Coordinates of C-alpha atoms in Angstrom, one line a residue:
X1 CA 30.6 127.9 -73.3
X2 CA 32.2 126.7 -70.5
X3 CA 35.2 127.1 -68.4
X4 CA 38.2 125.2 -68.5
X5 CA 39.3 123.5 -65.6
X6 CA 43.0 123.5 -66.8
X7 CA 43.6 126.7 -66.0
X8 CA 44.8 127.6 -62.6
X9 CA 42.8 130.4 -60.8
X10 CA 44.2 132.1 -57.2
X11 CA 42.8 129.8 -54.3
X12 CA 39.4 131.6 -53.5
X13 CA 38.7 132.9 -56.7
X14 CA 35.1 133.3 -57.7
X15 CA 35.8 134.2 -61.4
X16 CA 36.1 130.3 -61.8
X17 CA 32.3 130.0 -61.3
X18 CA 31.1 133.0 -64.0
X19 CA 32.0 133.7 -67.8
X20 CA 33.9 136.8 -68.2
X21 CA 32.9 139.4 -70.5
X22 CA 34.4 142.2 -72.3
X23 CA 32.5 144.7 -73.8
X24 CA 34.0 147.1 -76.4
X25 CA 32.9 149.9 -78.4
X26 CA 33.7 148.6 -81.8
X27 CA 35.4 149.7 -84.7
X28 CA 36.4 149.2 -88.5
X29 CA 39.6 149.9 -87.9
X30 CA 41.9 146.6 -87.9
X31 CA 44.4 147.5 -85.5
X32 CA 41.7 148.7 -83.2
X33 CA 39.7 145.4 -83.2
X34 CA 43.1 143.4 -83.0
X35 CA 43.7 145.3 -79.9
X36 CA 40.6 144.2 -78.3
X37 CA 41.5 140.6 -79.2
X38 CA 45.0 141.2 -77.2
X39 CA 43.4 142.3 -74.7
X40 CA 40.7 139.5 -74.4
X41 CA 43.5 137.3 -74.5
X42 CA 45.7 138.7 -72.2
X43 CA 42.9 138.7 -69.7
X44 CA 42.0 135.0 -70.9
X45 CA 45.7 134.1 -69.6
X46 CA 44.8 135.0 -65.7
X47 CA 41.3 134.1 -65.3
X48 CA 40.6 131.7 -68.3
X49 CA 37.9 131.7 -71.6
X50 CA 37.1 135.5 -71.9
X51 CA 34.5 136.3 -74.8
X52 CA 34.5 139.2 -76.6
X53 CA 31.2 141.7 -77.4
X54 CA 30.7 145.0 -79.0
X55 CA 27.6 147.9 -78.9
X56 CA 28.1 149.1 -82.1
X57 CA 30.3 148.6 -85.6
X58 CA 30.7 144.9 -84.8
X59 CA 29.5 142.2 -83.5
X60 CA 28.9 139.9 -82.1
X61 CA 26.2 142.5 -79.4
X62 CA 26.7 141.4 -75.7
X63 CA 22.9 140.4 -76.0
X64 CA 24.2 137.6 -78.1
X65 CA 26.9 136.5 -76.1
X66 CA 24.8 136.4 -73.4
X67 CA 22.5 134.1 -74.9
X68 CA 25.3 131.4 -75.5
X69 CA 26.1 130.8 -72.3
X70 CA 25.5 128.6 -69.5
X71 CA 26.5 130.6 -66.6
X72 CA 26.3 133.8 -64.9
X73 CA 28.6 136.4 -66.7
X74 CA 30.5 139.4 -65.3
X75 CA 30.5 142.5 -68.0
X76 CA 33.4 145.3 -68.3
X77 CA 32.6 147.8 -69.8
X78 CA 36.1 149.0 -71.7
X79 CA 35.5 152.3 -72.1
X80 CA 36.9 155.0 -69.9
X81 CA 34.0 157.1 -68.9
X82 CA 30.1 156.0 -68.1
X83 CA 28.5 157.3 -70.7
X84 CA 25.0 156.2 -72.4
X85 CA 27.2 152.8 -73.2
X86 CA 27.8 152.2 -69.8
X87 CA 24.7 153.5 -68.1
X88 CA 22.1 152.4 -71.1
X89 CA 23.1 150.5 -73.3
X90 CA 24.9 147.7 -72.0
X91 CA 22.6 146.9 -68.9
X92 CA 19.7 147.3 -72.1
X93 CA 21.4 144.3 -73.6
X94 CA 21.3 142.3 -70.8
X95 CA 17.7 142.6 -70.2
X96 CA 17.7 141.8 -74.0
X97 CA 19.0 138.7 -73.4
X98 CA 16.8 137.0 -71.0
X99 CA 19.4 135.5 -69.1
X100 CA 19.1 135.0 -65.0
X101 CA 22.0 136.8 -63.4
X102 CA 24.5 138.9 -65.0
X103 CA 27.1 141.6 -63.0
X104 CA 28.0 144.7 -65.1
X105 CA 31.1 146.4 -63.5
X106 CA 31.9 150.3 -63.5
X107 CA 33.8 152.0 -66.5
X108 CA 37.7 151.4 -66.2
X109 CA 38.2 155.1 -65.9
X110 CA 39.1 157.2 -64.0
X111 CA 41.6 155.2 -62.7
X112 CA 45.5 156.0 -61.4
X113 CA 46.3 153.4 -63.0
X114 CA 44.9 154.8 -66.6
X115 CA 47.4 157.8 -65.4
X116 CA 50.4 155.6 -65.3
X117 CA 49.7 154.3 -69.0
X118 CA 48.8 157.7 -70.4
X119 CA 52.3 159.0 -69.0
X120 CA 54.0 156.1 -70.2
X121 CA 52.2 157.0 -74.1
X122 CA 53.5 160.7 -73.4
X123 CA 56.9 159.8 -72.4
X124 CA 57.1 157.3 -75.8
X125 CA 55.3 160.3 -78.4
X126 CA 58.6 162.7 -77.1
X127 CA 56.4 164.9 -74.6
X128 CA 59.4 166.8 -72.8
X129 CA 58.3 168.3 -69.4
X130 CA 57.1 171.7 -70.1
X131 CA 55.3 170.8 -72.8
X132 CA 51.6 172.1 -73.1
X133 CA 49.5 168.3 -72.8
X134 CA 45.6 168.1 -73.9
X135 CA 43.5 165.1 -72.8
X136 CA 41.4 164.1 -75.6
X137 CA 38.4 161.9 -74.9
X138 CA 35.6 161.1 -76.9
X139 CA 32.3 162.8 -75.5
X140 CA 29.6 162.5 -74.2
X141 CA 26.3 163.7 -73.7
X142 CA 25.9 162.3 -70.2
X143 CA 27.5 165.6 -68.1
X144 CA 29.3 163.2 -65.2
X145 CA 31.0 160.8 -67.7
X146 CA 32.7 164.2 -68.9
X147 CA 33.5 164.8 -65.6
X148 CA 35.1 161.8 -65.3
X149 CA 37.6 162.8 -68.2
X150 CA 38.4 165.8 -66.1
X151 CA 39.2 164.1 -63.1
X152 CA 41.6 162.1 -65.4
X153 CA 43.2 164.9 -66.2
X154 CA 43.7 165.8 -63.0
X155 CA 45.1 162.5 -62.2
X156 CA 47.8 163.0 -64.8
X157 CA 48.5 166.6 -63.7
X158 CA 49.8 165.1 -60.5
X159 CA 52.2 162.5 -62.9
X160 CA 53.6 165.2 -65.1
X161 CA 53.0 168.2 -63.4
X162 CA 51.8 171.7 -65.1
X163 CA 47.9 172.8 -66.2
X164 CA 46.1 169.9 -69.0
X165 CA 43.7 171.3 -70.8
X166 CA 40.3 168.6 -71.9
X167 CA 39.3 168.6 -75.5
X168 CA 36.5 166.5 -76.9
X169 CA 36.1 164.6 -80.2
X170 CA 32.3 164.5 -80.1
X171 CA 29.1 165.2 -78.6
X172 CA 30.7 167.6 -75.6
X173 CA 32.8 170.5 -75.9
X174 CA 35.4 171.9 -76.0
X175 CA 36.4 170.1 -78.9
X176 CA 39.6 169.1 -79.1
X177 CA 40.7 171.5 -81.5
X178 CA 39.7 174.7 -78.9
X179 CA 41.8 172.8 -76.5
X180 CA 45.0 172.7 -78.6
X181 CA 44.4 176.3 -79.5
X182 CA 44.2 177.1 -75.9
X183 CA 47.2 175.0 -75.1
X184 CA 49.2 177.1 -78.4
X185 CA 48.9 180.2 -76.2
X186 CA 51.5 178.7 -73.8
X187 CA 54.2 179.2 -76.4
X188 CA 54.9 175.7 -76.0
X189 CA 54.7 172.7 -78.1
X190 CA 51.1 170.5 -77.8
X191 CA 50.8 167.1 -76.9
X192 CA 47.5 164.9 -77.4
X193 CA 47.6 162.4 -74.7
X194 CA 44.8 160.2 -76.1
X195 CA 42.1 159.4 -73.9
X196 CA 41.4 156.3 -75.9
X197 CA 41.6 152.4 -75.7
X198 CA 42.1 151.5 -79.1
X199 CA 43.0 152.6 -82.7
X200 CA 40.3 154.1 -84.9
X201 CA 38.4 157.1 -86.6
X202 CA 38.7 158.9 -83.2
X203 CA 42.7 158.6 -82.9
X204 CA 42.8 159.3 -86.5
X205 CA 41.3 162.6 -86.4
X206 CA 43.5 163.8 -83.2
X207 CA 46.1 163.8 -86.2
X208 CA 44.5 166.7 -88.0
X209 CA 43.5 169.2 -85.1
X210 CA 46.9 170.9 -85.3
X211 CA 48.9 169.1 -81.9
X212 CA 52.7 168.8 -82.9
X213 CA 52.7 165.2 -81.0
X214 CA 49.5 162.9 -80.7
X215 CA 50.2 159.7 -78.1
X216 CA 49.3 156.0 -79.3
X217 CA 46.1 154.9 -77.6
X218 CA 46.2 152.8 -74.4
X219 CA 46.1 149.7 -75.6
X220 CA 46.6 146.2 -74.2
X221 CA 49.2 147.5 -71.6
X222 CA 49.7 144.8 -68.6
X223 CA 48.4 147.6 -66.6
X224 CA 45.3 147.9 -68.3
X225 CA 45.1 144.3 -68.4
X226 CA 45.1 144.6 -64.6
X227 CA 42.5 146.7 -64.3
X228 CA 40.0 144.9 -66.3
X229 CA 40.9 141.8 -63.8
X230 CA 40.7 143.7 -61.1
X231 CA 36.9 144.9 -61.8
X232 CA 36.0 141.8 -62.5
X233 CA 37.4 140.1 -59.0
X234 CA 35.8 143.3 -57.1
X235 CA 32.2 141.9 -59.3
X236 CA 31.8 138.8 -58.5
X237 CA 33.2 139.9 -54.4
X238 CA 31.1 139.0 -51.7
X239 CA 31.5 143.0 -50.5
X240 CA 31.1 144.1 -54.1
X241 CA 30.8 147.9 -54.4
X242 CA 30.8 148.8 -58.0
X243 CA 29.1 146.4 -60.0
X244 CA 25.3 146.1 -60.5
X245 CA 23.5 142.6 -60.5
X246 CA 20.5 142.2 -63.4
X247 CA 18.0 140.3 -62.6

C-alpha cells in the first residue's frame, strides 16, 4: 500500500513518510467493528490511508498487515490500558512479520483527554452531580495496566467531582458488580461510566450488574480521534518518548 500524495499533510509532518496503523481488540459485535472503521477513517481524513488490524476475534492480525506493506509503519494500540495486548502481543506480531522498522506507540489511556469524553458519555446517559459513578474497565492481569484505570478515575474525579469507585469485567478485581454494590451504599443512584472504546460483549454485560444508568462507550469522538493522531505524530518525532522502534 502506499500513500497518497493528494492529501495534504501539516508542513513538516513525518507521518507522510510511514503507513499508519491501528490496532484494535476485535469483536463480533457489528456496531463495535463499525466503530473501528469510523475511527480508521476519521484518522484517514488528517494524515491519509490508515489500515486497520485486530489481536483477536477478527482479522486481518497486525502480522498480516504488516506484511503488505512497503514502508515503515507506526502502531496504536487502541486500547486504554497496557495490558498483555500492548506489552506482548502486539510488539510479538511485529517480530512475526519480518518487516525492517516498525514504531509501536503507548496505550491511549490514561489520558485527560479520555476524561473529557467519559464526562461527555456521563452527562448524555443522565448522570446528575451527586450521583455515585463506577469506572468500568476490562481487566487485566498485568497489575500496572490496572493501575492505569485507577489513575483514570482519578482523572475524572477532578471533572465531576465526588469518590469513583473501579470495577472490573475480567481477569482483575473488583468486578464490576462489587463496585456498584459499593457505590449502592451511598444512597445514590449508580452510574457505569464505561471504560471502553467500542460496543460489544463487555458493554453488554455492564447492563446486567445492577447500575441504574450505563454510559455508551467512547467511540469515534473527534477527541479520541485526536489522540490517536497525536501518538502517532509524537512516534515518528525526532524527540520521541513513548513509542518503541522494532527492529
Amino acid at each position: 500500500m502506499r500513500i497518497r500524495k493528494d492529501i495534504p499533510t501539516p508542513a513538516g509532518d513525518r507521518l507522510g513518510g510511514v503507513c499508519p496503523v491501528l490496532v484494535a481488540h476485535g469483536t463480533r459485535n457489528p456496531r463495535g467493528v463499525a466503530v473501528i472503521a469510523e475511527i480508521t477513517e476519521r484518522i484517514a481524513a488528517m494524515v491519509g490511508p490508515t489500515r486497520t488490524a485486530f489481536v483477536d476475534v477478527l482479522g486481518p492480525t497486525p502480522s498480516e498487515v504488516l506484511g503488505g506493506l512497503d514502508r515503515p509503519a507506526v502502531l496504536v494500540p487502541a486500547f486504554l490500558a497496557s495490558g498483555y495486548h500492548v506489552r506482548q502481543d502486539i510488539p510479538n506480531h511485529v517480530r512475526r512479520s519480518g518487516v525492517g522498522d516498525a514504531i509501536v506507540t503507548r496505550a491511549l489511556g490514561p489520558d485527560p483527554r479520555i476524561a473529557a469524553v467519559l464526562r461527555r458519555r456521563l452527562i448524555e446517559s443522565g448522570w446528575r452531580p451527586g450521583d455515585a459513578v463506577v469506572l468500568a474497565a476490562a481487566g487485566s492481569s498485568d497489575d500496572s495496566a490496572c493501575a492505569q484505570v485507577y489513575l483514570a478515575a482519578r482523572q475524572l474525579e477532578g471533572l465531576i467531582g465526588g469518590h469513583i469507585e473501579v470495577g472490573f469485567l475480567a481477569t482483575a478485581a473488583p468486578t464490576v458488580a462489587d463496585a456498584v454494590a459499593a457505590a449502592r451504599t451511598s444512597g445514590c443512584r449508580v452510574v457505569i461510566a464505561a471504560y471502553l472504546l467500542a460496543p460489544g460483549l463487555f458493554h453488554e454485560r455492564l447492563h446486567t450488574v445492577g447500575a441504574d444508568l450505563v454510559t455508551e462507550p467512547l467511540g469515534a469522538d473527534p477527541a479520541i480521534v485526536e489522540l490517536i493522531v497525536t501518538r502517532m505524530r509524537a512516534a515518528v518525532s525526532p524527540y520521541r518518548t513513548d513509542a518503541v522502534l522494532l527492529r
